[in-house]
Amino acid sequence: MKHLVLAFLALLPFGLQAQNPAPATPQSRPIVLTGATIHVGNGQVIQNGVIAFDKGLITSIGPASTTVDRAASEVIDLTGKHVFPGVIAMGTTVGIQEIASVRATLDFEEIGDINPHVRSLVAYSTDSEVIPTLRTSGILLAQSVPQGGTVSGSSSVFNTDGWNWEDAVVKKDDGIWLTWPPYLARSFDFETFSVSTKKNEKRLDVIRTLESTFADAQAYAELTNPDLTNLRMKAMKGLFDNTQNLYIRASYAKDIVDAVKFAQRYGIKKVVIAGGDEAIKVASFLKDNNVPVVLGATHRLPSRPDDAVYAPYEQPAKLHRAGVKVAISYDDEWWRVRNLPFLAGTAAGFGDISKEEALQFVTRNPAEIMGIDKQVGTLEKGKQATLLVTTGDLLDMRGDVVEHAFIKGAKVNLDNKQKRLYEKYKEKYGQN
C-alpha cells in the first residue's frame, strides 16, 4: 500500500500539468499600465497612454500626463506594447461543446423543435480545454448559445475565466434564439458533390407553429400571476418587456425581412439578425428598423457561385458604412473562435474602414447588442478592467501575441493545453 501511495504522489505533478490553470484571484491592489498605445474601442487611440484600475474597475485612462497614484500601485511598463478591450465572441457553443466526436461532451442541443426554456447558462463548463486557448487570442468574453430546433433556447454571456458558471456569468439569459424557416432549402449531393436549391415546402407549416407559439407567449406575458406556470412561455416573457433580445438566424434577404416583420407583429422591439448572409441587400431596411446583424464567419467562400469571391470579407464594412450595427461571430463554432480577431482584421483589409472601426465589430458592438456595454466593450472610467496587452496589432495574427490579460482586474493565466503540447514536442525534436 505504501508503494502505491508513493507511486501516486510521484505521478501527481504530471496529472496536474495536464489540467487547466486555476482561475485568477480577484484584484488585490491597484494596477497601473503605462507607456502603451491604448485602443479604447470607440475609435479613439491614446499614444503613450496610462490606464489604472482597482477592485476590478477602471479608475483612470488617458495620456501619460494623467494623474494616477503610482506609489500605491503595481506599475507595469508596457512601452511599445498595445492595450485593447477584451474581445467578445457572440453566437458560439463555447463551454457547451468540447469534442465533436464524443457525444458525452456535447451539451448544446435538446430534443424537440420549440425549446425556449432550454438555457445554456447551467450547461456552461468552465473546465473546457477550449476556453484557455481563446484567452490566448484575446477572447475574454463569450456568448454561449443553444442549437437545434426552430426555437433553440436562451443564451448567456460569460467571462472566459471562472471556477463555475456562477463565477463566469456576465449576463444571464440575454436572448432567445430562433431559426427562421428559409424560403429556399439547400441540399448537398455527395454523388455529384454539388449543392441544389429548391423551394422549402415546409416553410409555411413552421411559420404557423411560430405564430401560435408567439401568440401564446405574448398572452402569457400579460398575466401578472398565472394560475399555472408554463416554463416555455415564461422563458419568452423577456421578449415582450424588452429585457431580452430575439436573435433570429436568417440568411436570405427575403427571410431577413419576413423574420423582422414577424417579430414586430408581436411587439418585440429588440431584434437581432444572426448569420445575415444577404444582409447587405436589405441594409436600408435593417437601418430603418434599428436591427443589428451578427454576421457568421467571414473567412469562407461566398454562398452563391455568382458572388464575388471576396464578398464575405467586404460585407461587414459595407453594412457598417450603410449605418447598420455589425458584429462578427463564428456562428456555432467553438474551437475556431480563437481566430475571431482576424475576421475583424480582414474586414478592415477588404473594406473602406479603419482598423479602429473594425475593432468595434468584436468589442463595442457585441457589448451594445447584448446590453453589457455599461460593463465592457470599451476602455472607459467606471467600466470593468477586462482588457489585454499585445506585442502588436490584435487584428493581425503576426501581432496578436497576448502578453497579459485581465478580467475584472484579475490577471488571467494564459497557459493552455496547446502551449504545453508545443513546448513538449519542441523539446522532443530540438527545435527553437
Tab-separated table of C-alpha atoms in Angstrom:
chain	number	residue	atom	x	y	z
A	1	MET	CA	0.000	0.000	0.000
A	2	LYS	CA	2.874	2.343	0.897
A	3	HIS	CA	4.424	1.785	-2.531
A	4	LEU	CA	1.094	2.582	-4.251
A	5	VAL	CA	0.806	5.862	-2.360
A	6	LEU	CA	4.375	6.839	-3.254
A	7	ALA	CA	3.749	5.988	-6.900
A	8	PHE	CA	0.591	8.110	-6.877
A	9	LEU	CA	2.422	11.061	-5.341
A	10	ALA	CA	5.188	10.737	-7.907
A	11	LEU	CA	2.696	10.851	-10.758
A	12	LEU	CA	0.625	13.676	-9.259
A	13	PRO	CA	2.643	16.550	-10.811
A	14	PHE	CA	2.179	15.029	-14.267
A	15	GLY	CA	-1.567	14.784	-13.745
A	16	LEU	CA	-1.756	18.365	-12.554
A	17	GLN	CA	0.262	19.524	-15.523
A	18	ALA	CA	-2.495	18.393	-17.878
A	19	GLN	CA	-5.200	20.401	-16.089
A	20	ASN	CA	-6.446	23.866	-16.957
A	21	PRO	CA	-4.814	26.673	-14.988
A	22	ALA	CA	-6.698	27.818	-11.900
A	23	PRO	CA	-8.938	30.865	-12.368
A	24	ALA	CA	-7.465	34.226	-11.484
A	25	THR	CA	-7.758	35.536	-7.949
A	26	PRO	CA	-9.595	38.869	-7.523
A	27	GLN	CA	-7.521	42.022	-7.892
A	28	SER	CA	-5.846	42.759	-4.547
A	29	ARG	CA	-4.110	46.072	-5.254
A	30	PRO	CA	-4.328	48.904	-7.793
A	31	ILE	CA	-2.573	48.311	-11.121
A	32	VAL	CA	-1.257	50.974	-13.492
A	33	LEU	CA	-0.280	50.173	-17.085
A	34	THR	CA	1.990	52.804	-18.643
A	35	GLY	CA	3.660	53.558	-21.940
A	36	ALA	CA	1.395	51.506	-24.207
A	37	THR	CA	-0.716	52.501	-27.178
A	38	ILE	CA	-4.271	52.240	-25.833
A	39	HIS	CA	-7.041	51.297	-28.269
A	40	VAL	CA	-10.145	52.456	-26.405
A	41	GLY	CA	-12.587	50.558	-28.623
A	42	ASN	CA	-14.686	53.554	-29.665
A	43	GLY	CA	-12.292	54.685	-32.405
A	44	GLN	CA	-10.011	56.635	-30.072
A	45	VAL	CA	-6.312	55.750	-29.796
A	46	ILE	CA	-4.113	57.076	-26.982
A	47	GLN	CA	-0.406	57.067	-27.768
A	48	ASN	CA	1.928	56.579	-24.782
A	49	GLY	CA	-1.113	56.201	-22.561
A	50	VAL	CA	-1.796	55.215	-18.987
A	51	ILE	CA	-4.642	53.129	-17.652
A	52	ALA	CA	-5.251	52.405	-13.967
A	53	PHE	CA	-7.723	50.017	-12.369
A	54	ASP	CA	-8.623	48.950	-8.864
A	55	LYS	CA	-11.117	46.436	-7.453
A	56	GLY	CA	-11.876	45.314	-10.998
A	57	LEU	CA	-12.878	48.742	-12.340
A	58	ILE	CA	-11.009	51.263	-14.483
A	59	THR	CA	-10.208	54.322	-12.360
A	60	SER	CA	-8.213	56.418	-14.853
A	61	ILE	CA	-7.339	56.369	-18.548
A	62	GLY	CA	-5.580	58.946	-20.670
A	63	PRO	CA	-2.223	60.229	-21.912
A	64	ALA	CA	0.991	59.833	-19.924
A	65	SER	CA	0.300	63.096	-18.065
A	66	THR	CA	-2.857	61.626	-16.464
A	67	THR	CA	-2.652	61.756	-12.665
A	68	VAL	CA	-2.603	58.307	-11.043
A	69	ASP	CA	-1.351	57.067	-7.684
A	70	ARG	CA	1.717	55.130	-8.803
A	71	ALA	CA	3.217	54.836	-5.332
A	72	ALA	CA	0.386	52.649	-4.036
A	73	SER	CA	0.006	50.643	-7.238
A	74	GLU	CA	1.687	47.855	-9.143
A	75	VAL	CA	3.109	49.686	-12.136
A	76	ILE	CA	3.714	47.733	-15.345
A	77	ASP	CA	5.765	49.415	-18.055
A	78	LEU	CA	4.345	48.489	-21.462
A	79	THR	CA	6.397	50.718	-23.701
A	80	GLY	CA	5.999	49.561	-27.298
A	81	LYS	CA	3.003	47.358	-26.456
A	82	HIS	CA	-0.723	47.745	-27.185
A	83	VAL	CA	-3.743	47.630	-24.858
A	84	PHE	CA	-7.146	46.558	-26.193
A	85	PRO	CA	-10.577	45.833	-24.721
A	86	GLY	CA	-11.255	42.128	-24.286
A	87	VAL	CA	-12.629	40.562	-27.476
A	88	ILE	CA	-16.259	39.392	-27.263
A	89	ALA	CA	-17.343	36.266	-29.167
A	90	MET	CA	-21.057	36.063	-29.991
A	91	GLY	CA	-23.131	33.124	-31.185
A	92	THR	CA	-20.773	30.356	-30.058
A	93	THR	CA	-21.067	26.945	-28.423
A	94	VAL	CA	-18.070	27.678	-26.195
A	95	GLY	CA	-18.462	25.926	-22.854
A	96	ILE	CA	-21.234	23.608	-24.045
A	97	GLN	CA	-19.322	21.723	-26.745
A	98	GLU	CA	-15.925	20.126	-26.324
A	99	ILE	CA	-15.101	17.222	-28.690
A	100	ALA	CA	-17.366	16.869	-31.706
A	101	SER	CA	-16.897	13.101	-31.952
A	102	VAL	CA	-17.567	12.436	-28.259
A	103	ARG	CA	-21.289	12.696	-27.531
A	104	ALA	CA	-20.804	12.946	-23.787
A	105	THR	CA	-19.010	16.290	-24.234
A	106	LEU	CA	-21.829	17.861	-26.287
A	107	ASP	CA	-24.487	19.743	-24.355
A	108	PHE	CA	-25.731	22.323	-26.850
A	109	GLU	CA	-28.943	20.793	-28.234
A	110	GLU	CA	-32.126	19.273	-26.827
A	111	ILE	CA	-34.736	17.020	-28.400
A	112	GLY	CA	-37.753	18.889	-29.748
A	113	ASP	CA	-38.453	21.826	-32.005
A	114	ILE	CA	-39.764	24.560	-29.680
A	115	ASN	CA	-37.442	24.831	-26.681
A	116	PRO	CA	-37.344	28.426	-25.406
A	117	HIS	CA	-36.891	27.121	-21.843
A	118	VAL	CA	-33.531	25.484	-22.648
A	119	ARG	CA	-30.709	27.523	-21.087
A	120	SER	CA	-27.027	27.492	-21.938
A	121	LEU	CA	-26.468	29.131	-18.539
A	122	VAL	CA	-26.490	26.000	-16.417
A	123	ALA	CA	-24.733	23.863	-19.041
A	124	TYR	CA	-21.674	26.099	-19.370
A	125	SER	CA	-18.500	24.252	-18.327
A	126	THR	CA	-15.581	26.350	-17.128
A	127	ASP	CA	-13.412	23.187	-17.211
A	128	SER	CA	-13.402	23.179	-21.015
A	129	GLU	CA	-9.922	22.795	-22.528
A	130	VAL	CA	-11.035	25.069	-25.370
A	131	ILE	CA	-11.639	28.149	-23.206
A	132	PRO	CA	-7.981	28.763	-22.212
A	133	THR	CA	-6.990	28.670	-25.903
A	134	LEU	CA	-9.406	31.539	-26.553
A	135	ARG	CA	-7.854	33.731	-23.883
A	136	THR	CA	-4.500	33.351	-25.645
A	137	SER	CA	-6.000	35.185	-28.655
A	138	GLY	CA	-7.674	37.849	-26.544
A	139	ILE	CA	-11.191	36.377	-26.318
A	140	LEU	CA	-12.192	37.369	-22.794
A	141	LEU	CA	-15.984	37.064	-23.112
A	142	ALA	CA	-18.178	34.583	-24.981
A	143	GLN	CA	-21.879	34.235	-25.614
A	144	SER	CA	-22.871	30.577	-25.321
A	145	VAL	CA	-25.864	29.662	-27.498
A	146	PRO	CA	-28.095	26.552	-27.675
A	147	GLN	CA	-28.518	24.991	-31.113
A	148	GLY	CA	-31.105	22.910	-32.943
A	149	GLY	CA	-34.847	23.118	-33.472
A	150	THR	CA	-36.804	26.185	-34.506
A	151	VAL	CA	-36.653	27.881	-31.100
A	152	SER	CA	-33.355	26.706	-29.619
A	153	GLY	CA	-33.407	28.331	-26.170
A	154	SER	CA	-31.738	31.202	-24.366
A	155	SER	CA	-28.093	32.269	-24.496
A	156	SER	CA	-25.972	33.754	-21.720
A	157	VAL	CA	-22.732	35.745	-21.712
A	158	PHE	CA	-19.672	34.569	-19.790
A	159	ASN	CA	-16.163	35.655	-18.951
A	160	THR	CA	-13.642	33.099	-20.205
A	161	ASP	CA	-12.348	32.573	-16.679
A	162	GLY	CA	-14.015	31.305	-13.524
A	163	TRP	CA	-14.460	28.331	-11.248
A	164	ASN	CA	-18.023	27.629	-12.409
A	165	TRP	CA	-20.799	29.236	-14.410
A	166	GLU	CA	-21.898	31.309	-11.413
A	167	ASP	CA	-18.381	32.800	-11.297
A	168	ALA	CA	-18.100	33.337	-15.031
A	169	VAL	CA	-21.537	34.665	-15.992
A	170	VAL	CA	-21.761	38.300	-17.095
A	171	LYS	CA	-25.398	38.344	-18.217
A	172	LYS	CA	-27.942	35.582	-17.737
A	173	ASP	CA	-30.436	34.662	-20.462
A	174	ASP	CA	-29.680	37.675	-22.654
A	175	GLY	CA	-31.871	36.440	-25.510
A	176	ILE	CA	-33.937	33.727	-27.186
A	177	TRP	CA	-32.615	32.132	-30.390
A	178	LEU	CA	-34.931	31.326	-33.286
A	179	THR	CA	-34.082	29.742	-36.642
A	180	TRP	CA	-36.302	31.286	-39.290
A	181	PRO	CA	-37.547	28.760	-41.896
A	182	PRO	CA	-35.816	29.725	-45.154
A	183	TYR	CA	-37.773	30.395	-48.333
A	184	LEU	CA	-35.270	28.259	-50.204
A	185	ALA	CA	-33.862	24.945	-48.973
A	186	ARG	CA	-30.394	23.790	-49.931
A	187	SER	CA	-29.318	20.172	-50.221
A	188	PHE	CA	-25.918	18.667	-50.889
A	189	ASP	CA	-25.488	15.755	-53.307
A	190	PHE	CA	-22.479	13.652	-52.327
A	191	GLU	CA	-22.505	11.773	-55.638
A	192	THR	CA	-22.073	14.895	-57.742
A	193	PHE	CA	-20.548	16.964	-54.929
A	194	SER	CA	-22.891	19.805	-55.760
A	195	VAL	CA	-25.451	21.984	-53.971
A	196	SER	CA	-29.020	22.275	-55.254
A	197	THR	CA	-31.596	24.839	-54.173
A	198	LYS	CA	-35.362	24.438	-54.230
A	199	LYS	CA	-38.421	25.953	-52.600
A	200	ASN	CA	-38.861	24.976	-48.952
A	201	GLU	CA	-42.205	23.183	-48.883
A	202	LYS	CA	-42.289	23.038	-45.067
A	203	ARG	CA	-41.810	26.760	-44.562
A	204	LEU	CA	-45.459	27.757	-44.061
A	205	ASP	CA	-46.083	24.963	-41.573
A	206	VAL	CA	-43.147	26.102	-39.459
A	207	ILE	CA	-44.303	29.732	-39.597
A	208	ARG	CA	-47.791	28.709	-38.425
A	209	THR	CA	-46.236	26.909	-35.478
A	210	LEU	CA	-44.204	30.007	-34.658
A	211	GLU	CA	-47.278	32.228	-34.900
A	212	SER	CA	-49.140	30.009	-32.449
A	213	THR	CA	-46.159	29.870	-30.077
A	214	PHE	CA	-45.553	33.618	-30.058
A	215	ALA	CA	-49.240	34.457	-29.716
A	216	ASP	CA	-49.445	32.186	-26.657
A	217	ALA	CA	-46.229	33.654	-25.227
A	218	GLN	CA	-47.481	37.207	-25.725
A	219	ALA	CA	-50.731	36.406	-23.944
A	220	TYR	CA	-48.885	34.645	-21.118
A	221	ALA	CA	-46.569	37.640	-20.687
A	222	GLU	CA	-49.599	39.845	-19.981
A	223	LEU	CA	-50.614	37.694	-16.999
A	224	THR	CA	-49.446	39.065	-13.672
A	225	ASN	CA	-49.960	35.889	-11.647
A	226	PRO	CA	-50.782	32.914	-13.884
A	227	ASP	CA	-52.540	30.023	-12.150
A	228	LEU	CA	-50.154	27.527	-13.709
A	229	THR	CA	-46.525	28.142	-14.610
A	230	ASN	CA	-45.669	27.325	-18.225
A	231	LEU	CA	-41.888	27.080	-18.433
A	232	ARG	CA	-41.782	27.552	-22.201
A	233	MET	CA	-43.932	30.667	-22.122
A	234	LYS	CA	-42.232	32.051	-19.026
A	235	ALA	CA	-38.835	31.781	-20.723
A	236	MET	CA	-40.075	34.071	-23.530
A	237	LYS	CA	-41.511	36.771	-21.268
A	238	GLY	CA	-38.412	38.949	-21.595
A	239	LEU	CA	-39.065	39.341	-25.340
A	240	PHE	CA	-42.203	41.340	-24.630
A	241	ASP	CA	-40.914	43.561	-21.812
A	242	ASN	CA	-37.694	44.376	-23.710
A	243	THR	CA	-35.343	42.696	-21.256
A	244	GLN	CA	-34.248	40.073	-23.819
A	245	ASN	CA	-33.163	40.075	-27.443
A	246	LEU	CA	-34.774	37.915	-30.068
A	247	TYR	CA	-31.890	36.532	-32.126
A	248	ILE	CA	-33.156	35.289	-35.484
A	249	ARG	CA	-30.964	33.086	-37.641
A	250	ALA	CA	-31.717	34.129	-41.214
A	251	SER	CA	-29.558	34.288	-44.338
A	252	TYR	CA	-31.608	35.179	-47.443
A	253	ALA	CA	-32.713	38.780	-47.903
A	254	LYS	CA	-36.412	37.829	-48.085
A	255	ASP	CA	-36.113	35.739	-44.932
A	256	ILE	CA	-34.455	38.591	-43.043
A	257	VAL	CA	-37.284	40.994	-43.889
A	258	ASP	CA	-40.006	38.429	-43.154
A	259	ALA	CA	-38.419	37.488	-39.827
A	260	VAL	CA	-38.111	41.097	-38.632
A	261	LYS	CA	-41.708	41.878	-39.609
A	262	PHE	CA	-42.862	38.722	-37.825
A	263	ALA	CA	-41.213	39.874	-34.587
A	264	GLN	CA	-42.661	43.359	-34.944
A	265	ARG	CA	-46.201	41.955	-35.226
A	266	TYR	CA	-45.830	40.696	-31.657
A	267	GLY	CA	-44.405	43.948	-30.331
A	268	ILE	CA	-40.847	42.637	-29.991
A	269	LYS	CA	-38.503	45.610	-30.256
A	270	LYS	CA	-35.084	44.088	-29.607
A	271	VAL	CA	-34.495	42.008	-32.735
A	272	VAL	CA	-31.055	40.856	-33.903
A	273	ILE	CA	-30.304	39.040	-37.165
A	274	ALA	CA	-27.716	36.266	-36.861
A	275	GLY	CA	-25.974	34.864	-39.934
A	276	GLY	CA	-27.171	37.540	-42.327
A	277	ASP	CA	-25.587	36.121	-45.461
A	278	GLU	CA	-27.534	38.535	-47.688
A	279	ALA	CA	-27.934	41.310	-45.115
A	280	ILE	CA	-26.266	43.845	-47.404
A	281	LYS	CA	-29.176	43.509	-49.844
A	282	VAL	CA	-31.590	44.815	-47.191
A	283	ALA	CA	-29.216	47.167	-45.381
A	284	SER	CA	-31.571	50.164	-45.621
A	285	PHE	CA	-34.414	48.098	-44.129
A	286	LEU	CA	-32.201	46.977	-41.242
A	287	LYS	CA	-31.008	50.519	-40.584
A	288	ASP	CA	-34.536	51.979	-40.656
A	289	ASN	CA	-35.743	49.328	-38.201
A	290	ASN	CA	-32.671	49.584	-35.970
A	291	VAL	CA	-31.862	45.878	-36.351
A	292	PRO	CA	-28.222	44.860	-35.689
A	293	VAL	CA	-26.571	41.992	-37.571
A	294	VAL	CA	-24.277	39.350	-36.114
A	295	LEU	CA	-22.502	38.011	-39.190
A	296	GLY	CA	-21.282	34.444	-39.342
A	297	ALA	CA	-17.670	33.515	-40.074
A	298	THR	CA	-16.412	35.628	-42.986
A	299	HIS	CA	-13.309	33.522	-43.725
A	300	ARG	CA	-15.154	31.423	-46.282
A	301	LEU	CA	-16.211	31.264	-49.904
A	302	PRO	CA	-19.371	33.122	-50.943
A	303	SER	CA	-22.627	31.196	-50.683
A	304	ARG	CA	-23.654	31.857	-54.285
A	305	PRO	CA	-21.436	30.883	-57.233
A	306	ASP	CA	-22.060	34.215	-58.979
A	307	ASP	CA	-20.977	36.335	-55.999
A	308	ALA	CA	-17.578	37.998	-55.936
A	309	VAL	CA	-15.051	35.780	-54.186
A	310	TYR	CA	-14.278	38.480	-51.600
A	311	ALA	CA	-17.941	39.279	-50.855
A	312	PRO	CA	-17.901	37.750	-47.343
A	313	TYR	CA	-14.770	39.757	-46.486
A	314	GLU	CA	-16.314	43.001	-47.684
A	315	GLN	CA	-19.786	42.692	-46.150
A	316	PRO	CA	-19.002	43.849	-42.558
A	317	ALA	CA	-17.583	47.160	-43.799
A	318	LYS	CA	-20.415	47.656	-46.294
A	319	LEU	CA	-23.053	47.161	-43.605
A	320	HIS	CA	-21.152	49.446	-41.251
A	321	ARG	CA	-20.994	52.206	-43.860
A	322	ALA	CA	-24.718	51.723	-44.508
A	323	GLY	CA	-25.448	52.544	-40.871
A	324	VAL	CA	-26.137	49.013	-39.616
A	325	LYS	CA	-24.634	47.942	-36.302
A	326	VAL	CA	-22.423	44.922	-37.070
A	327	ALA	CA	-20.759	42.238	-35.006
A	328	ILE	CA	-18.752	39.312	-36.381
A	329	SER	CA	-19.010	35.809	-34.954
A	330	TYR	CA	-18.018	32.245	-35.694
A	331	ASP	CA	-21.654	31.067	-35.782
A	332	ASP	CA	-21.977	27.867	-33.756
A	333	GLU	CA	-18.238	27.167	-33.718
A	334	TRP	CA	-16.203	26.740	-30.574
A	335	TRP	CA	-12.578	25.800	-31.292
A	336	ARG	CA	-12.141	28.246	-34.210
A	337	VAL	CA	-13.379	31.168	-32.120
A	338	ARG	CA	-9.762	31.917	-31.228
A	339	ASN	CA	-9.369	33.357	-34.755
A	340	LEU	CA	-12.157	35.909	-34.261
A	341	PRO	CA	-9.877	38.999	-34.118
A	342	PHE	CA	-8.524	38.115	-37.557
A	343	LEU	CA	-12.031	38.245	-39.067
A	344	ALA	CA	-12.183	41.876	-37.969
A	345	GLY	CA	-8.726	42.433	-39.447
A	346	THR	CA	-9.873	41.020	-42.775
A	347	ALA	CA	-12.935	43.288	-42.676
A	348	ALA	CA	-10.608	46.275	-42.395
A	349	GLY	CA	-8.327	44.993	-45.131
A	350	PHE	CA	-11.120	44.441	-47.650
A	351	GLY	CA	-13.383	47.329	-46.652
A	352	ASP	CA	-13.117	51.078	-46.695
A	353	ILE	CA	-12.863	51.327	-42.898
A	354	SER	CA	-10.071	51.783	-40.373
A	355	LYS	CA	-8.813	49.064	-38.063
A	356	GLU	CA	-10.226	51.007	-35.109
A	357	GLU	CA	-13.684	50.758	-36.701
A	358	ALA	CA	-13.177	47.053	-37.406
A	359	LEU	CA	-12.123	46.503	-33.785
A	360	GLN	CA	-15.606	47.572	-32.747
A	361	PHE	CA	-17.070	44.560	-34.590
A	362	VAL	CA	-15.638	42.300	-31.869
A	363	THR	CA	-15.680	44.628	-28.851
A	364	ARG	CA	-18.007	47.615	-28.594
A	365	ASN	CA	-20.775	46.456	-30.955
A	366	PRO	CA	-21.248	42.985	-29.405
A	367	ALA	CA	-21.390	44.602	-25.963
A	368	GLU	CA	-24.054	47.058	-27.103
A	369	ILE	CA	-26.088	44.384	-28.866
A	370	MET	CA	-26.127	42.143	-25.786
A	371	GLY	CA	-26.721	45.009	-23.350
A	372	ILE	CA	-23.445	44.719	-21.438
A	373	ASP	CA	-21.848	47.904	-22.773
A	374	LYS	CA	-22.025	49.628	-19.379
A	375	GLN	CA	-19.604	46.959	-18.131
A	376	VAL	CA	-17.333	46.028	-21.048
A	377	GLY	CA	-16.644	46.641	-24.736
A	378	THR	CA	-14.589	49.813	-24.416
A	379	LEU	CA	-11.906	51.044	-22.046
A	380	GLU	CA	-13.541	53.845	-20.066
A	381	LYS	CA	-13.508	55.029	-16.471
A	382	GLY	CA	-16.009	53.110	-14.358
A	383	LYS	CA	-16.153	50.069	-16.649
A	384	GLN	CA	-14.722	46.665	-15.777
A	385	ALA	CA	-10.994	46.271	-16.323
A	386	THR	CA	-11.416	43.476	-18.868
A	387	LEU	CA	-8.542	44.111	-21.230
A	388	LEU	CA	-5.448	42.622	-22.818
A	389	VAL	CA	-1.908	43.565	-23.746
A	390	THR	CA	-0.356	42.515	-27.058
A	391	THR	CA	3.027	42.947	-28.690
A	392	GLY	CA	1.401	44.309	-31.841
A	393	ASP	CA	-1.825	44.517	-33.822
A	394	LEU	CA	-4.581	42.435	-32.247
A	395	LEU	CA	-6.321	42.045	-35.608
A	396	ASP	CA	-3.240	40.603	-37.341
A	397	MET	CA	-2.007	37.107	-36.480
A	398	ARG	CA	1.586	38.372	-36.638
A	399	GLY	CA	0.965	40.906	-33.896
A	400	ASP	CA	-1.695	39.165	-31.836
A	401	VAL	CA	0.702	37.875	-29.200
A	402	VAL	CA	-1.106	38.359	-25.900
A	403	GLU	CA	1.329	39.021	-23.052
A	404	HIS	CA	-1.180	39.940	-20.326
A	405	ALA	CA	-4.922	39.578	-19.910
A	406	PHE	CA	-7.118	40.947	-17.141
A	407	ILE	CA	-10.738	40.049	-16.446
A	408	LYS	CA	-12.390	42.424	-13.979
A	409	GLY	CA	-8.893	43.497	-12.949
A	410	ALA	CA	-7.711	39.974	-12.152
A	411	LYS	CA	-4.641	38.830	-14.070
A	412	VAL	CA	-5.530	35.698	-16.036
A	413	ASN	CA	-3.198	32.750	-16.566
A	414	LEU	CA	-2.554	32.450	-20.308
A	415	ASP	CA	-1.356	28.846	-20.228
A	416	ASN	CA	-3.313	26.238	-22.191
A	417	LYS	CA	-3.091	22.686	-23.484
A	418	GLN	CA	-1.812	23.699	-26.906
A	419	LYS	CA	1.033	25.722	-25.429
A	420	ARG	CA	2.039	22.764	-23.282
A	421	LEU	CA	1.997	20.439	-26.279
A	422	TYR	CA	4.085	22.924	-28.250
A	423	GLU	CA	6.725	23.064	-25.511
A	424	LYS	CA	6.651	19.290	-25.121
A	425	TYR	CA	7.309	18.498	-28.776
A	426	LYS	CA	9.671	21.415	-29.297
A	427	GLU	CA	11.828	19.833	-26.632
A	428	LYS	CA	11.488	16.390	-28.191
A	429	TYR	CA	12.568	17.476	-31.663
A	430	GLY	CA	15.076	20.085	-30.510
A	431	GLN	CA	13.505	22.963	-32.407
A	432	ASN	CA	13.690	26.593	-31.309
